[in-house]
Amino acid sequence: MTAAWDILITRAEHSKLRDLNLENIPFGKYFTDHMLEVDFIDGEWKQPEIKPYQPLLLAPSMAALHYGQAIFEGIKAYNDQAGNPRIFRPLDNYHRFNQSAERMQMPAVPEEIFMEGMRQLIELDRQWVPSREDHSLYIRPFMFSTDEMIGVRPSEHYKFMIILSPSGPYYSMPMRIHVEEQYVRAAPGGVGYAKAAGNYGAAMYATAQARKHGYDQVLWMDASEHKYVQECGTMNVFFIIGNVAITPSLEQGTILNGVTRQSVITMLKDAGLTVEERPLSLEEILAAYDQGTLREVFGTGTAATISPIRELACRGRDLHFDVDAWTVAPGIKKRLTEIREGKVPDVHGWMMPV
Ligand code: COI
């Protein structure tokens, strides 16, 4: 880390931690005592600061509020068996963050600010990392444009921040999914591969319609033909057909290159399964279901980790899965949890000590 980016630390006078039970906590609702904040002004990143978690004072004309130049990441930290926090694959999220920044015409955040800022922030709030299984410290880096100007153009000023949220599971039960053949999440040439805030806002209408009918999430289809599966809600999606795991491929730029997705692909291969990253059509899924070869369907994501799908509703049919009889997804989830919690060797070098 260069001296230019030594982080200025102002500690909170009191910790809010004693009012919380970390062993029983919802996803994303509570935030730790501190946050990281850095401004991009006149073409350069200024002094990073770690300070007490607090509201921001922002101008109503601030560009991000109007035109959505805003991106984020999701990362998790876990305590190892000695009670020391370790972060899961943060460098992969750092690289994806800057890919999102490039697509949204925003400045790259230097690795030192992102990685060292995250490390020092977690170090300061290390008491907030939950130890219970399926719980973790969710790390939310984000950046938004801060020009006070409502002409449409890339901003000249930006704010990069990291906040931390001790969190329980995102989905606590296997999901019921509606296959969405009307609304789309992303089209080729668009921003589907970027973790742009607007992708999530744009998904809310279709998701709300599905929820009204009792579903937890939607399975997005491709924008051109509504034929190939894409993502499931905020997650990547895997189908186990026979002894092959299939997940939609990334080449069209409509799908997020998930860090959990990559990890699951690696672990499925470690477990001896064949993994295919390729276009997967609804027809193929329905045919496999009818032939009895569609064994498991699950979503993967940082927040959701590995979430089983117990029902897929499409074209007037309900495909049901006996989640309790599955072996692949539960096995991979168990293995991933053991790696994160330091119960088995981290053979892939995924855990970064704080
Ligand atoms: C994540 O898995 O980290 C996500 O980005 C999903 C989130 C929007 C809760």
mmCIF file of C-alpha atoms and ligand atoms in Angstrom, residues 27 72 74 138 140 170 195 200 234 301-304, ligand 1:
data_model
loop_
_atom_site.group_PDB
_atom_site.id
_atom_site.type_symbol
_atom_site.label_atom_id
_atom_site.label_comp_id
_atom_site.label_asym_id
_atom_site.label_seq_id
_atom_site.Cartn_x
_atom_site.Cartn_y
_atom_site.Cartn_z
ATOM 1 C CA PHE A 27 -29.791 -11.028 5.959
ATOM 2 C CA PHE A 72 -21.829 -2.892 -6.115
ATOM 3 C CA GLY A 74 -21.246 -8.864 -2.457
ATOM 4 C CA TYR A 138 -21.691 -9.836 4.319
ATOM 5 C CA ARG A 140 -20.974 -4.661 0.476
ATOM 6 C CA TYR A 170 -30.795 -15.200 2.355
ATOM 7 C CA LYS A 195 -23.250 -5.702 -11.075
ATOM 8 C CA TYR A 200 -31.717 -5.200 -9.655
ATOM 9 C CA THR A 234 -30.191 -12.719 -8.138
ATOM 10 C CA GLY A 301 -24.788 -16.589 -5.341
ATOM 11 C CA THR A 302 -22.808 -14.835 -2.645
ATOM 12 C CA ALA A 303 -25.865 -13.924 -0.610
ATOM 13 C CA ALA A 304 -27.784 -17.123 -1.332
HETATM 14 C C1 COI B 1 -25.125 -11.318 -3.817
HETATM 15 O O1 COI B 1 -25.333 -12.526 -3.919
HETATM 16 O O2 COI B 1 -24.189 -10.840 -3.178
HETATM 17 C C2 COI B 1 -25.999 -10.410 -4.484
HETATM 18 O O3 COI B 1 -25.550 -9.513 -5.086
HETATM 19 C C3 COI B 1 -27.420 -10.576 -4.296
HETATM 20 C C4 COI B 1 -27.894 -9.397 -3.559
HETATM 21 C C5 COI B 1 -28.501 -8.419 -4.451
HETATM 22 C C6 COI B 1 -28.542 -9.669 -2.295
#
